[in-house]
Short mmCIF file of N, CA, C and O in Angstrom, two decimals:
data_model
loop_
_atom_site.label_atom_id
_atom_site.label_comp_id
_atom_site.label_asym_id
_atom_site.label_seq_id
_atom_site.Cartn_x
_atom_site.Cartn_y
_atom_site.Cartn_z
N UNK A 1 5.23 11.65 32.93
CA UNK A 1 6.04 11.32 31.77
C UNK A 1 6.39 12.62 31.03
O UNK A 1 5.43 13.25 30.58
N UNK A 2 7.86 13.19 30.81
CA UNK A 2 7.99 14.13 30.15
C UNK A 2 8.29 13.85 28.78
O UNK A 2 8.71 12.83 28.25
N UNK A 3 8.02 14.85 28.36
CA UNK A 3 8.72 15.11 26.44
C UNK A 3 9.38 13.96 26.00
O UNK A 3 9.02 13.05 25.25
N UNK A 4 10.92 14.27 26.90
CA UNK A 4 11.94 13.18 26.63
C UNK A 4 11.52 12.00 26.61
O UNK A 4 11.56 11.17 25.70
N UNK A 5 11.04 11.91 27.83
CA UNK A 5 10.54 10.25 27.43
C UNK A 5 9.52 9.67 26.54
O UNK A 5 9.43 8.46 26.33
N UNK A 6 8.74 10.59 26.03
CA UNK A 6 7.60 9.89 25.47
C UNK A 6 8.75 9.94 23.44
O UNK A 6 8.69 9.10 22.54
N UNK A 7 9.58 11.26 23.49
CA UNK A 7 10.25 10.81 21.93
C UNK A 7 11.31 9.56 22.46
O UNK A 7 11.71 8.76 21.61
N UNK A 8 11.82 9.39 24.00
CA UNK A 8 12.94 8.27 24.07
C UNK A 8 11.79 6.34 23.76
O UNK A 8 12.12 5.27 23.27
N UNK A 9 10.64 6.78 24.30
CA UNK A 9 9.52 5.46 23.80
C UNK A 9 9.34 5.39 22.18
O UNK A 9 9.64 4.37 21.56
N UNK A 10 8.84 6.51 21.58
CA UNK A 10 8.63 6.12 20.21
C UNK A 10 10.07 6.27 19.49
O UNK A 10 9.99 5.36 18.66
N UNK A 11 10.80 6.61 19.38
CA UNK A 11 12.20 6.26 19.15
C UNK A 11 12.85 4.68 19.21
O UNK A 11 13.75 4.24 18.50
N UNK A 12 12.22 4.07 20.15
CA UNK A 12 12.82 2.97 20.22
C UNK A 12 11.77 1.92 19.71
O UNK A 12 12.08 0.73 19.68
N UNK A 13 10.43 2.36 19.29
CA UNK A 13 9.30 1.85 18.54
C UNK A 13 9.24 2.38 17.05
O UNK A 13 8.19 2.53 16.44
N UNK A 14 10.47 2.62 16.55
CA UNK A 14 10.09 3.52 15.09
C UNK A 14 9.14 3.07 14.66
O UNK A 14 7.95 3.38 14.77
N UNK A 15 9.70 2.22 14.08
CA UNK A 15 8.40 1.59 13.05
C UNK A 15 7.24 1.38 13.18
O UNK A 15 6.44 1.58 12.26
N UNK A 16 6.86 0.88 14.46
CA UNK A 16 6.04 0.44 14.90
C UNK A 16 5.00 1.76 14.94
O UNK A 16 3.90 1.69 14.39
N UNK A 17 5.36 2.76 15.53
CA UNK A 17 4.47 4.21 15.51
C UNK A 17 4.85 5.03 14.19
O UNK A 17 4.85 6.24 14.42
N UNK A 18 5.10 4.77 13.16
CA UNK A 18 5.69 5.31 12.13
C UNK A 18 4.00 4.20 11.35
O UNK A 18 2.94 4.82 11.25
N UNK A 19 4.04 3.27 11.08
CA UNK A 19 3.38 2.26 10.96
C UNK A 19 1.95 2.13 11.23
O UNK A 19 1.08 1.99 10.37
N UNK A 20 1.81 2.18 12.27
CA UNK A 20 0.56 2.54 12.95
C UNK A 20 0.07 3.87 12.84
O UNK A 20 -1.16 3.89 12.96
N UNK A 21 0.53 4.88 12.68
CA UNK A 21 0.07 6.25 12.38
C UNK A 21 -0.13 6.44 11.19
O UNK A 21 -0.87 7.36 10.84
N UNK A 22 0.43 5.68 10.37
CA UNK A 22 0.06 5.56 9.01
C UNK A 22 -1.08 4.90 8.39
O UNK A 22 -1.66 5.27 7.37
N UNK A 23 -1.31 4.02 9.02
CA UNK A 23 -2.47 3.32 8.96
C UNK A 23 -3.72 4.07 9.15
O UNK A 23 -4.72 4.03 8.43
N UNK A 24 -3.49 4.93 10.49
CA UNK A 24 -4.48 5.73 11.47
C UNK A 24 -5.13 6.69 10.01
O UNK A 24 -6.25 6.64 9.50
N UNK A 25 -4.07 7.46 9.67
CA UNK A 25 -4.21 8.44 8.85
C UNK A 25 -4.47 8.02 7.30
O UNK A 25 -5.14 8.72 6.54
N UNK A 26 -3.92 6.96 6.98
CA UNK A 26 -4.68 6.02 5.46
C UNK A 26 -6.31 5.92 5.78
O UNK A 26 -7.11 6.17 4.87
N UNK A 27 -6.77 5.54 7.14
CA UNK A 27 -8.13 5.19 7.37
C UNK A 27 -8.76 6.73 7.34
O UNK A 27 -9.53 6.97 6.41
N UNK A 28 -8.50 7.73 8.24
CA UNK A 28 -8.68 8.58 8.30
C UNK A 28 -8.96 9.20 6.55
O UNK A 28 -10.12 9.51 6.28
N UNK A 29 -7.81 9.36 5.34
CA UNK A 29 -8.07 9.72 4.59
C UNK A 29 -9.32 9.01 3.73
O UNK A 29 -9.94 9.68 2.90
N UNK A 30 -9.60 7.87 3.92
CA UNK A 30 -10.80 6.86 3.39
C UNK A 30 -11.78 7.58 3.80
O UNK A 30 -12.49 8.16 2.98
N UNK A 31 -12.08 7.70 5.65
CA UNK A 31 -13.04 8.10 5.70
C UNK A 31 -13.69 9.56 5.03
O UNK A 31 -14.87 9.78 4.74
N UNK A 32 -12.39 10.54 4.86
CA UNK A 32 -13.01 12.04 4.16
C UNK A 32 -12.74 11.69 2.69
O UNK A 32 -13.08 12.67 2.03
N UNK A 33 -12.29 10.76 1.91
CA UNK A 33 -12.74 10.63 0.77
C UNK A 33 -14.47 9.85 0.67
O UNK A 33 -15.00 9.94 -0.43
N UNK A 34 -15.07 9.32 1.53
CA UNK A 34 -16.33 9.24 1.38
C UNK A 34 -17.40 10.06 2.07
O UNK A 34 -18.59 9.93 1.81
N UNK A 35 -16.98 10.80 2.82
CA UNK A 35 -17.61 12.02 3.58
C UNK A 35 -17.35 13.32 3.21
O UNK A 35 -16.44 13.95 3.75
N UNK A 36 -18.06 13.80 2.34
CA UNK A 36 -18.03 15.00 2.09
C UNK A 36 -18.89 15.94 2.58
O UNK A 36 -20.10 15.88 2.84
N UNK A 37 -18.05 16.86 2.67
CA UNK A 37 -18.62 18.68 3.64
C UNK A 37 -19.53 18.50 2.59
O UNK A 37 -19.30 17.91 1.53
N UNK A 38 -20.94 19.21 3.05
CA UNK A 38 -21.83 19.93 2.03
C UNK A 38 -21.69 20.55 1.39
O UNK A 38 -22.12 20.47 0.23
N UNK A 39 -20.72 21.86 2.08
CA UNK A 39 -19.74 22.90 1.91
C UNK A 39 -19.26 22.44 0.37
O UNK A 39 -19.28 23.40 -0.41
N UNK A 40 -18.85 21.19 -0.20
CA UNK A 40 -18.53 21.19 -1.36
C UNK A 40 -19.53 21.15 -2.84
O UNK A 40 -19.27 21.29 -4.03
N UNK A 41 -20.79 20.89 -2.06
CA UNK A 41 -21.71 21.43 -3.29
C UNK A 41 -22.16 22.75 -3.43
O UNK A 41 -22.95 22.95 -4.35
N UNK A 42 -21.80 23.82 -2.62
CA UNK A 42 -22.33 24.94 -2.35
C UNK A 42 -21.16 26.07 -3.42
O UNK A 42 -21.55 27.16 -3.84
N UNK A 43 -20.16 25.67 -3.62
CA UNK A 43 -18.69 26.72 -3.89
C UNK A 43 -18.77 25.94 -5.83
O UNK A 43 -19.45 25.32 -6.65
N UNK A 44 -17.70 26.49 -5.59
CA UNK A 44 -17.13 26.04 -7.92
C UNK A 44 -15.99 26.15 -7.61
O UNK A 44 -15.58 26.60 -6.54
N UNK A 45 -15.31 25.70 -8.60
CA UNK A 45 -13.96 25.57 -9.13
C UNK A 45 -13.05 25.27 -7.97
O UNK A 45 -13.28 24.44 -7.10
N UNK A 46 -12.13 25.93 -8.05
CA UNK A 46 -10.84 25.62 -7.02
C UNK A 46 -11.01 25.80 -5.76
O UNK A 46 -10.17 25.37 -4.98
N UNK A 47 -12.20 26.52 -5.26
CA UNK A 47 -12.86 26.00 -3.60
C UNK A 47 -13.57 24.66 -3.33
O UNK A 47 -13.64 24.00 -2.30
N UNK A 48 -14.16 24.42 -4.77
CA UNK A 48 -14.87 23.34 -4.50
C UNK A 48 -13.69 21.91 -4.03
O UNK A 48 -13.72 21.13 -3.08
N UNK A 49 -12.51 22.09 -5.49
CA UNK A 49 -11.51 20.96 -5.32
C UNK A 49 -10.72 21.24 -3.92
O UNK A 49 -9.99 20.37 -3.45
N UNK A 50 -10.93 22.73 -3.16
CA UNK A 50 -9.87 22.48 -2.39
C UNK A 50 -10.82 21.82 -0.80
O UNK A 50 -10.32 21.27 0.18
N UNK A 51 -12.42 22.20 -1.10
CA UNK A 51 -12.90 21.54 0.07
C UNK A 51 -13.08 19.90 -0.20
O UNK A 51 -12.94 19.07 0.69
N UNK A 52 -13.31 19.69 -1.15
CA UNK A 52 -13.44 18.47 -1.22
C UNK A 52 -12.56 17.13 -1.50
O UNK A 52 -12.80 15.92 -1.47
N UNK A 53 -11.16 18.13 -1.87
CA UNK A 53 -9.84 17.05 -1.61
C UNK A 53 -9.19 17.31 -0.56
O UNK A 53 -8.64 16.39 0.03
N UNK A 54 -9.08 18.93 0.01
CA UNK A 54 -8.07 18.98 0.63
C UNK A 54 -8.00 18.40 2.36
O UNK A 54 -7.03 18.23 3.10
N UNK A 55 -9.35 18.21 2.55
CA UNK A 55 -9.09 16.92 3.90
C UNK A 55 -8.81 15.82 3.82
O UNK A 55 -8.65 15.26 4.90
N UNK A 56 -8.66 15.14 2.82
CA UNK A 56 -7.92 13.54 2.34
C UNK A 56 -6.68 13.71 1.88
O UNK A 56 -6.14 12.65 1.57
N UNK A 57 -5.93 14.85 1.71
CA UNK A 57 -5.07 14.91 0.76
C UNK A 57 -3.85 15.39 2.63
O UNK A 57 -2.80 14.86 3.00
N UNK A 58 -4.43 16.21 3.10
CA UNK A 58 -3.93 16.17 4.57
C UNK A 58 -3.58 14.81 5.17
O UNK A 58 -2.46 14.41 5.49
N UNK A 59 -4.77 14.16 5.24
CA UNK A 59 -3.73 12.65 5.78
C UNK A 59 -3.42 11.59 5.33
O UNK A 59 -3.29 10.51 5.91
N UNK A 60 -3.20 11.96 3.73
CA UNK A 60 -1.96 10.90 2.80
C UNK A 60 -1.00 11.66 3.94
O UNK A 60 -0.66 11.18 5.02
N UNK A 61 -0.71 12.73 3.51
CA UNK A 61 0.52 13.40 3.56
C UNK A 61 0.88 13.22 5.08
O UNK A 61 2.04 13.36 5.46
N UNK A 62 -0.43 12.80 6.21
CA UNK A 62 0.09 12.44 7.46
C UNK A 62 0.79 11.23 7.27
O UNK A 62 1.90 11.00 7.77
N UNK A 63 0.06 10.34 6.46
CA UNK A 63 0.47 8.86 6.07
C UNK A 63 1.70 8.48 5.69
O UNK A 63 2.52 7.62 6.01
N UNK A 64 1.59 9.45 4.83
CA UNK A 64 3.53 9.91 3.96
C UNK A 64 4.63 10.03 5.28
O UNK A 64 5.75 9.54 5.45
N UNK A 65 3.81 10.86 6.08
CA UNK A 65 5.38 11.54 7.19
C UNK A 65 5.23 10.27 8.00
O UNK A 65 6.30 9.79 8.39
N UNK A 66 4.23 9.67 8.31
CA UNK A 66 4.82 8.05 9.06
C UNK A 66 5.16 6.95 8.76
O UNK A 66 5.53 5.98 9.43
N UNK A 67 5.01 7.14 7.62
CA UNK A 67 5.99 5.96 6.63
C UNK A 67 7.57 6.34 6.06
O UNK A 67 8.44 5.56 5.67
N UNK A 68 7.61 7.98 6.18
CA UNK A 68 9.00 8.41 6.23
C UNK A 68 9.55 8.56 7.59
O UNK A 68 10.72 8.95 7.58
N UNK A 69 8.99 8.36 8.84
CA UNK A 69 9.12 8.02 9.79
C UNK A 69 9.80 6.95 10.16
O UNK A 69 10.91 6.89 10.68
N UNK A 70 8.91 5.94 9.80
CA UNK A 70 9.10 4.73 9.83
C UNK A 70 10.52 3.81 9.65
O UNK A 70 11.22 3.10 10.36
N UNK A 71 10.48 4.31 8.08
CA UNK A 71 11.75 3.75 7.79
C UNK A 71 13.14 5.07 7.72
O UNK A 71 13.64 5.43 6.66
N UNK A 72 13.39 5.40 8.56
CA UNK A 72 14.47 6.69 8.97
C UNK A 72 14.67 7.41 8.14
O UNK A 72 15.74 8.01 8.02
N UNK A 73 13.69 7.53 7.35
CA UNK A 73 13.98 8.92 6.07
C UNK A 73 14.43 10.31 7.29
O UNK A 73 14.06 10.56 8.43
N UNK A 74 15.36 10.95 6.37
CA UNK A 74 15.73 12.06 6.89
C UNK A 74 14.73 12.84 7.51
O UNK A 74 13.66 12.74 6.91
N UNK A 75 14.69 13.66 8.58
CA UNK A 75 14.16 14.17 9.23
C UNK A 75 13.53 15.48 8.65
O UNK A 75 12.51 15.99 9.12
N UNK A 76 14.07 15.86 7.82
CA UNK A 76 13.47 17.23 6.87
C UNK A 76 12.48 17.10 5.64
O UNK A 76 11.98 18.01 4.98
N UNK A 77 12.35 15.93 5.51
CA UNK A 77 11.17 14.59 4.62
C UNK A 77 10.28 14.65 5.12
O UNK A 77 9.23 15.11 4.68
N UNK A 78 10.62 13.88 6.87
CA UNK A 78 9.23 14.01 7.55
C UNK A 78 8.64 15.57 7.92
O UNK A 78 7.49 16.01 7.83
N UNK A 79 9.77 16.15 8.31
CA UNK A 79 9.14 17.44 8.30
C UNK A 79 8.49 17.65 7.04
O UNK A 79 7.27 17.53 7.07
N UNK A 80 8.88 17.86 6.23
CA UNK A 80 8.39 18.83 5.05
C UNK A 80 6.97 17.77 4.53
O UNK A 80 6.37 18.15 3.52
N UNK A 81 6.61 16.82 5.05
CA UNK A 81 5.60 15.92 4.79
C UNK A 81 4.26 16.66 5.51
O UNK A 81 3.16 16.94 5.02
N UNK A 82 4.71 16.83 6.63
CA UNK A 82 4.12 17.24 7.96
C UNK A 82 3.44 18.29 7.84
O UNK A 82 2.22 18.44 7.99
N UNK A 83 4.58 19.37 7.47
CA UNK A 83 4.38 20.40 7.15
C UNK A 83 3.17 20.96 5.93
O UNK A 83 2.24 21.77 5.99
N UNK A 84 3.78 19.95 4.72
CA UNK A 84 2.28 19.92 3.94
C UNK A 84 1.41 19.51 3.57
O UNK A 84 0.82 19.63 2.50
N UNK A 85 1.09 18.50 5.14
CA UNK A 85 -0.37 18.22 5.27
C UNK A 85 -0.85 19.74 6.14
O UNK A 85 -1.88 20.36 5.92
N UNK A 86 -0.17 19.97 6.80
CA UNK A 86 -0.78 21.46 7.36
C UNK A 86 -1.46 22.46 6.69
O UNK A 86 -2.44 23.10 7.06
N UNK A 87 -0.57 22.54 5.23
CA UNK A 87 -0.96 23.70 4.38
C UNK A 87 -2.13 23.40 3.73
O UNK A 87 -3.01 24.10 3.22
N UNK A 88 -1.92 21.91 3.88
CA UNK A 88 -3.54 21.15 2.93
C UNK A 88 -4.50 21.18 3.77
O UNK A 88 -5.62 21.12 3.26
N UNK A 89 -4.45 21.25 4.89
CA UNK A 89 -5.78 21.29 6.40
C UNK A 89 -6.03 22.70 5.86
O UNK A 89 -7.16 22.87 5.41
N UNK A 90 -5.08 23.88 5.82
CA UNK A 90 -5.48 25.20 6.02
C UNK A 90 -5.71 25.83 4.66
O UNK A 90 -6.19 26.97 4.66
N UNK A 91 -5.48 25.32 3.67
CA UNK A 91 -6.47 25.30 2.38
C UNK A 91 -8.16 25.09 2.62
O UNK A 91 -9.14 25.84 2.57
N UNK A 92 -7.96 23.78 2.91
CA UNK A 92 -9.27 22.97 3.08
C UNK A 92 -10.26 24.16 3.78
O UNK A 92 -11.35 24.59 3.40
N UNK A 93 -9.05 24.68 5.48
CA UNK A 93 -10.25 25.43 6.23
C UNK A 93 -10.63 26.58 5.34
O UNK A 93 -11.79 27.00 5.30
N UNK A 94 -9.58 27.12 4.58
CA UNK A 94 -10.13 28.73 4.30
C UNK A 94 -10.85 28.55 3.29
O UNK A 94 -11.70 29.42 3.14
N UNK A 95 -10.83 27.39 2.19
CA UNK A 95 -12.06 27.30 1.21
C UNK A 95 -13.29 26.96 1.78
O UNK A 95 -14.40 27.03 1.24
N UNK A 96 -13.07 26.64 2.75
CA UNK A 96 -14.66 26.34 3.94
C UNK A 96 -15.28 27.20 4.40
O UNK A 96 -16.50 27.15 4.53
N UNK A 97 -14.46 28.26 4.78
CA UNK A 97 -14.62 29.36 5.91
C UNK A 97 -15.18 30.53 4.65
O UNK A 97 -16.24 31.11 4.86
N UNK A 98 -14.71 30.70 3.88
CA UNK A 98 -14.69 31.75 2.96
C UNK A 98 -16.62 31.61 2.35
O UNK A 98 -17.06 32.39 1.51
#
């Protein structure tokens, strides 16, 4: 199965994987709003908020791009959704890492 076909399958499933990935990533954000890194009692201030929100706050924003998915929001929506759940993962890592 190449590329093409797997965007010509979910293409013709918008919603349905727009929908379901949203869900995936709503659950997903539940679970790291009740699981917290240790990592977040160890840091202060704006490392602490960025370890301890910024992995839930990543997959609203996955949640966001498949619900702008979903219903054919412009394509630079979902991008830019996408995009900043990324920046919120790589917050999260470097207040971790640091």
């Amino acid at each position: 199965m190449t590329g093409r076909d797997v965007r010509g399958w979910a293409e013709g499933r918008r919603r349905t994987v727009g929908l379901v990935g949203a869900v995936l990533a709503l659950a997903m954000a539940t679970l790291w709003t009740v699981v917290v890194p240790d990592r977040a009692t160890e840091v202060d201030g704006v490392r602490q908020l960025a370890v301890r929100w910024g992995h839930p706050l990543c997959w609203v924003l996955l949640a966001l791009a498949g619900v702008l998915y979903a219903v054919r929001a412009p394509a630079a929506w979902v991008a830019g959704a996408a995009w900043a759940a990324l920046a919120a993962y790589l917050v999260f890592l470097g207040a971790t890492v640091l």
